[in-house]
Coordinates of C-alpha atoms in Angstrom, one line a residue:
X9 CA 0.0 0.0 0.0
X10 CA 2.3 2.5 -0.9
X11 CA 0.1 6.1 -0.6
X12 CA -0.1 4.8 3.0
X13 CA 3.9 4.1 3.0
X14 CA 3.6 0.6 3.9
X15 CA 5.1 -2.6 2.0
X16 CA 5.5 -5.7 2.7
X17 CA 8.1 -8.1 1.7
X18 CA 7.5 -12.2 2.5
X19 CA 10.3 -14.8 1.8
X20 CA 8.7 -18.0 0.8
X21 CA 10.1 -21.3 2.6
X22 CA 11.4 -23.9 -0.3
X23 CA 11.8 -26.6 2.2
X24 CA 8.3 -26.2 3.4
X25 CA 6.6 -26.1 -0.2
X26 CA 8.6 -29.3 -1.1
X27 CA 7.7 -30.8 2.4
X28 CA 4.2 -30.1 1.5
X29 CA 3.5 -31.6 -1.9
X30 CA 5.4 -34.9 -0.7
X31 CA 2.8 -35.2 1.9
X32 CA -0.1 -34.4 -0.7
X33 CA 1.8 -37.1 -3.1
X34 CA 1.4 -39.3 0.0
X35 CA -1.8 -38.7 0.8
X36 CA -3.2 -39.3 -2.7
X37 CA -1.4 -42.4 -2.5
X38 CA -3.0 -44.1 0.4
X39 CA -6.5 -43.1 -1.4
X40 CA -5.3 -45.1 -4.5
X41 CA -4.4 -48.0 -2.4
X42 CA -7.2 -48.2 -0.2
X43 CA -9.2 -48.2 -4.0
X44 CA -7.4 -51.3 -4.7
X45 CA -7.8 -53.0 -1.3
X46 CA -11.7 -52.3 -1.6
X47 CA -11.6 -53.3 -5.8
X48 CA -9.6 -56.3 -4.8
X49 CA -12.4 -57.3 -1.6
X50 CA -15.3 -56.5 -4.0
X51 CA -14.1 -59.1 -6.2
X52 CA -16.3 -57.6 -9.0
X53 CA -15.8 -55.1 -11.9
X54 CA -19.1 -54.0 -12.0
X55 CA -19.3 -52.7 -8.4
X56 CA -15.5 -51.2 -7.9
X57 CA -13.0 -51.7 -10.6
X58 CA -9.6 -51.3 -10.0
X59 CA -7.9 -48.0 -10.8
X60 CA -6.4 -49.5 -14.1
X61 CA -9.5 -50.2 -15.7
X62 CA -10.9 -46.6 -15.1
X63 CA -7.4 -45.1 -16.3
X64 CA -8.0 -47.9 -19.4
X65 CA -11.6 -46.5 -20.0
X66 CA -10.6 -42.5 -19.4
X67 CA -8.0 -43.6 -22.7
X68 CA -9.9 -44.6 -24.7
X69 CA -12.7 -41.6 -24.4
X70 CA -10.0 -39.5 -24.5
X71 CA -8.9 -41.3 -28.0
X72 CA -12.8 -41.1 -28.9
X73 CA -12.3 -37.2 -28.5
X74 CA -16.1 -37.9 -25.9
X75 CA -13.8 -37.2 -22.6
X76 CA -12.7 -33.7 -23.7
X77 CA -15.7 -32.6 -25.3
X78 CA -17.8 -33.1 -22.4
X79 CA -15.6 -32.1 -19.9
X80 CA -15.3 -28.6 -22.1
X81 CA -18.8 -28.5 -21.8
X82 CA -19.3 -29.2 -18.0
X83 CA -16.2 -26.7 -17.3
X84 CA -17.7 -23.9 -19.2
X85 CA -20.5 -23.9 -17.5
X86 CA -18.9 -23.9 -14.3
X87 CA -16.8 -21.0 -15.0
X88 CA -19.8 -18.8 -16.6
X89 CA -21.9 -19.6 -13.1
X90 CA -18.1 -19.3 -10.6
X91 CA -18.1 -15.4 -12.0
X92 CA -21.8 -14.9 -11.4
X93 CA -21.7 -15.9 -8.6
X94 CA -18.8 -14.4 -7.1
X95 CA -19.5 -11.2 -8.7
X96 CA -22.7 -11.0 -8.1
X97 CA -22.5 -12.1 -4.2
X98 CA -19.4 -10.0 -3.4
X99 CA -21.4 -7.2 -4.6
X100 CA -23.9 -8.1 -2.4
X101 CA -21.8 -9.2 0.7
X102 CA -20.1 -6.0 0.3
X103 CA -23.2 -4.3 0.2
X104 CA -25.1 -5.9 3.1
X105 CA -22.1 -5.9 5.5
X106 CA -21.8 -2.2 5.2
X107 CA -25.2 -1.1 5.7
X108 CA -26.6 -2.9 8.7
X109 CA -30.4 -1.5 8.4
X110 CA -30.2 -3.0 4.6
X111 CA -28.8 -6.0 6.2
X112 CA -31.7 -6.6 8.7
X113 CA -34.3 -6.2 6.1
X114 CA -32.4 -8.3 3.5
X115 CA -31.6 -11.3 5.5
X116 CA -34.9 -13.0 5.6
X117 CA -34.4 -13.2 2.2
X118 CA -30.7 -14.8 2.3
X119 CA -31.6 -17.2 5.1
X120 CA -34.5 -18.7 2.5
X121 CA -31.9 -18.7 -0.5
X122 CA -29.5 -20.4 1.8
X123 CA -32.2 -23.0 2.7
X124 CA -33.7 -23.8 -0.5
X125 CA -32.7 -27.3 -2.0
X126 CA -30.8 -26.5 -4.6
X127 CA -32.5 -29.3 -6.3
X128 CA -35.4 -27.2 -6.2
X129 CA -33.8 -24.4 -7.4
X130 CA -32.9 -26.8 -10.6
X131 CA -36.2 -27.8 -11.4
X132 CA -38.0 -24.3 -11.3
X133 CA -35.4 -23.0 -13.3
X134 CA -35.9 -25.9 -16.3
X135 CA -39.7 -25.0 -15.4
X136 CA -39.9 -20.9 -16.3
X137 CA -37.0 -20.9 -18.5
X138 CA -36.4 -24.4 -20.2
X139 CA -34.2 -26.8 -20.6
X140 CA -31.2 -24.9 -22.0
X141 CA -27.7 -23.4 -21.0
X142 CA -29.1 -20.1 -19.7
X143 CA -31.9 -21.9 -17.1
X144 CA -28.5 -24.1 -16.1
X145 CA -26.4 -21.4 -15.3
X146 CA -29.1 -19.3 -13.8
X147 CA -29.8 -22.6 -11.2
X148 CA -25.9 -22.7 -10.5
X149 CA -25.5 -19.1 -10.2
X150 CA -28.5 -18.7 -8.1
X151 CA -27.6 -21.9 -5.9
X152 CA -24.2 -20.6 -4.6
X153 CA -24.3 -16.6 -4.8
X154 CA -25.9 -16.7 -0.9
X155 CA -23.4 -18.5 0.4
X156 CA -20.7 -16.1 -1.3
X157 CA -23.0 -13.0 -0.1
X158 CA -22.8 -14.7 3.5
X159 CA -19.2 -15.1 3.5
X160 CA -18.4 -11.6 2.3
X161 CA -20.8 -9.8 4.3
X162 CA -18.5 -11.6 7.3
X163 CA -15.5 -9.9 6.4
X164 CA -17.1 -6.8 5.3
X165 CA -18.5 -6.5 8.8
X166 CA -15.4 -7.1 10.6
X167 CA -12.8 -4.9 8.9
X168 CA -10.7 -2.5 10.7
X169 CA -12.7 0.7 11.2
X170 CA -9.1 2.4 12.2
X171 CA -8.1 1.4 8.7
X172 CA -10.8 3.0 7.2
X173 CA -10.5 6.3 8.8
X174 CA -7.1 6.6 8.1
X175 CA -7.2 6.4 4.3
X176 CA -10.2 9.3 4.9
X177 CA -7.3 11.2 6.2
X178 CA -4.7 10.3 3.9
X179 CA -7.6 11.4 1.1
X180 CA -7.4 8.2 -0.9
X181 CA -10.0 8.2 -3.3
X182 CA -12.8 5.2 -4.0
X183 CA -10.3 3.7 -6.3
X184 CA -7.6 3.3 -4.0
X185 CA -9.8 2.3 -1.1
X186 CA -11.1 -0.3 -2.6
X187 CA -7.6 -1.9 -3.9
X188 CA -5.7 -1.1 -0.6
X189 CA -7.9 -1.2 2.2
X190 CA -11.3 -2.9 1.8
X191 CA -9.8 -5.8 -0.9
X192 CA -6.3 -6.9 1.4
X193 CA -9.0 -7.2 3.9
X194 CA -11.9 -9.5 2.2
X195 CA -9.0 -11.5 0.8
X196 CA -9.4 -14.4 3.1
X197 CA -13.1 -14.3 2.8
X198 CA -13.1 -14.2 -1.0
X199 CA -10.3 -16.8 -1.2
X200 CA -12.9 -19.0 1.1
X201 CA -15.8 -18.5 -1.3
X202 CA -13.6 -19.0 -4.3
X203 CA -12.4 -22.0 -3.4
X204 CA -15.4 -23.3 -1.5
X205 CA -17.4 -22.4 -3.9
X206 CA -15.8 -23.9 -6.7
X207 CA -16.3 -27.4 -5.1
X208 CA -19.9 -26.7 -4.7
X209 CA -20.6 -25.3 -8.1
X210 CA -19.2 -28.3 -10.1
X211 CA -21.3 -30.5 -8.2
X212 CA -24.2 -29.0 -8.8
X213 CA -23.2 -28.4 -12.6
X214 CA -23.2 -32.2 -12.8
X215 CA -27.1 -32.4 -11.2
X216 CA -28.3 -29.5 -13.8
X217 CA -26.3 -32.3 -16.3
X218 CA -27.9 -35.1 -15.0
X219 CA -31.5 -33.8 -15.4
X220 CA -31.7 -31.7 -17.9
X221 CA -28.6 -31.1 -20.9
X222 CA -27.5 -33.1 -23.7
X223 CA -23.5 -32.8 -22.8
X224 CA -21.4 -32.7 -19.9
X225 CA -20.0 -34.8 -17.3
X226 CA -23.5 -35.6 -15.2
X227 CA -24.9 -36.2 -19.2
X228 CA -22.6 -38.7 -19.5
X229 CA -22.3 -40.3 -15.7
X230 CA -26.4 -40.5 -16.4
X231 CA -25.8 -42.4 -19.6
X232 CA -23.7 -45.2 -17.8
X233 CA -25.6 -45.2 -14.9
X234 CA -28.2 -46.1 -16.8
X235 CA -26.1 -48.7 -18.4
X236 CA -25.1 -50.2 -15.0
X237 CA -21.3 -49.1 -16.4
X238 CA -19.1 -48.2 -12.9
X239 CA -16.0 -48.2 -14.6
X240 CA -17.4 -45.5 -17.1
X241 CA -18.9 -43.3 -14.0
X242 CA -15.7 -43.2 -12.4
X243 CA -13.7 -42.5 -15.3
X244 CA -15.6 -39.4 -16.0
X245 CA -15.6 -38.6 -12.4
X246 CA -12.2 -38.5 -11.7
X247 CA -11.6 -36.6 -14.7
X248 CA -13.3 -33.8 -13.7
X249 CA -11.9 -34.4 -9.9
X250 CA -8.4 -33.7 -11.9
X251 CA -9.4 -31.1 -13.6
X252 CA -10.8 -29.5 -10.5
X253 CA -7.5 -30.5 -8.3
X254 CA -5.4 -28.9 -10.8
X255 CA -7.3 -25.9 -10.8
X256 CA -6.9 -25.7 -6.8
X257 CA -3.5 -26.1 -6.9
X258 CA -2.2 -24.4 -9.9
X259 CA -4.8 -20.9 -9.5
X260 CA -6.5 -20.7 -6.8
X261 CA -4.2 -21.9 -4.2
X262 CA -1.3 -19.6 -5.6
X263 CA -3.5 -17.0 -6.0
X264 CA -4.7 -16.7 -2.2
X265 CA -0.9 -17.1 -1.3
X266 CA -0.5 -13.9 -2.8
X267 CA -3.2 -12.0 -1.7
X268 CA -2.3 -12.8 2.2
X269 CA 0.7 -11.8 2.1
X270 CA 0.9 -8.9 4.2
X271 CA -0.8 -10.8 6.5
X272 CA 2.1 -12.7 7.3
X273 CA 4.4 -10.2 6.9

């Protein structure tokens, strides 16, 4: 923040990054193993096959070109509904948590939209709008923007009132209040709901698949449900659990490293 003469300068710890990811390397491990210990007690492909014969199936849709196409499909939807719904909440949040009479008139409101199945949310959407991309997004969008308002309107309510009255006397202008006092501050509470909310969002992308679109993941874990096809499921489960995973670790994660830095510092 350098009109308030303040910057902050954090070393990062190699040894403890490296630590780190051999524990997560570890971790992922044991999961695998305890997927062939229950594969192997099963006894039967059709119930639990082994992780082989879900990498075996995930080749050859990803030969058929099927794999990438529906998982293109699944992932833009969750991005279009991720920036609705963060936008749209920490808008909201921001809003809410600043204004506490607009608060205690709006929060009936977000308790319902907190409460509402969002299976619910799914089928009245299909119902007024239709089956198509814009009534999918809408139910995603709709489904996780209260619980980013909720987490936003936390951190807007607890920021540093001392803060706030000294960029007033240091003049800074909306601009600069915004990108050195109130955003540092929401960080952690936007880099909960980001990364939260991702999890949630794709999971519910798959239900809006499963019921109502021609494409994507839940279109195609639908199909071999129906099919009685485990080894089909999985493989396009754990595609999109990749996908997801590297998302985490390769944006997200980073990203919230850097934005709490001079938390640390």
């Amino acid at each position: 923040m350098r009109e308030a003469g303040v910057l902050f300068t954090v070393m990062e710890d190699p040894q403890k990054n490296t630590f780190s990811g051999l524990v997560g390397f570890t971790s992922i491990g044991g999961l695998i193993l305890l997927w062939i210990v229950g594969a192997y007690l099963t006894a039967d492909a059709s119930i639990l096959p082994y992780p082989w014969t879900v990498l075996e199936v995930m080749g050859k849709e990803a030969r058929s070109g099927e794999l990438l196409r529906h998982s293109l499909a699944t992932l833009a939807r969750v991005a279009a509904a991720f920036c609705i719904a963060m936008g749209l909440g920490t808008a909201l949040g921001l809003l809410l948590g600043r204004f506490p009479k607009l608060d205690m008139w709006a929060n009936p409101w977000v308790v319902v939209f907190l409460n509402v199945p969002a299976l619910v949310v799914i089928v009245l959407c299909y119902l007024w709008i239709g089956l198509n991309e814009v009534a999918a997004i809408v139910a995603v969008s709709v489904n996780k923007t209260a619980m980013v308002l909720v987490t936003v309107r936390e951190g807007a309510q607890n920021m540093n009132r001392a803060i706030s009255e000294m960029a007033q006397v240091y003049r800074m202008t909306r601009w600069q209040r915004l990108r050195h006092i109130v955003l540092p501050q929401l960080a952690p509470f936007l880099s909960a709901s980001a990364r939260n909310g991702l999890a949630v969002i794709w999971k519910i992308v798959l239900v809006v698949e499963f019921l109502g679109r021609s494409n994507g993941i839940g279109f195609q874990i639908h199909l071999y449900f129906q099919l009685f096809d485990t080894a089909h499921v999985l493989a396009y489960a754990m595609t999109f659990v990749a996908v997801m995973g590297v998302i985490e670790y390769a944006l997200l994660k980073p990203a919230e490293t850097r934005a709490l830095k001079w938390r640390r510092a």
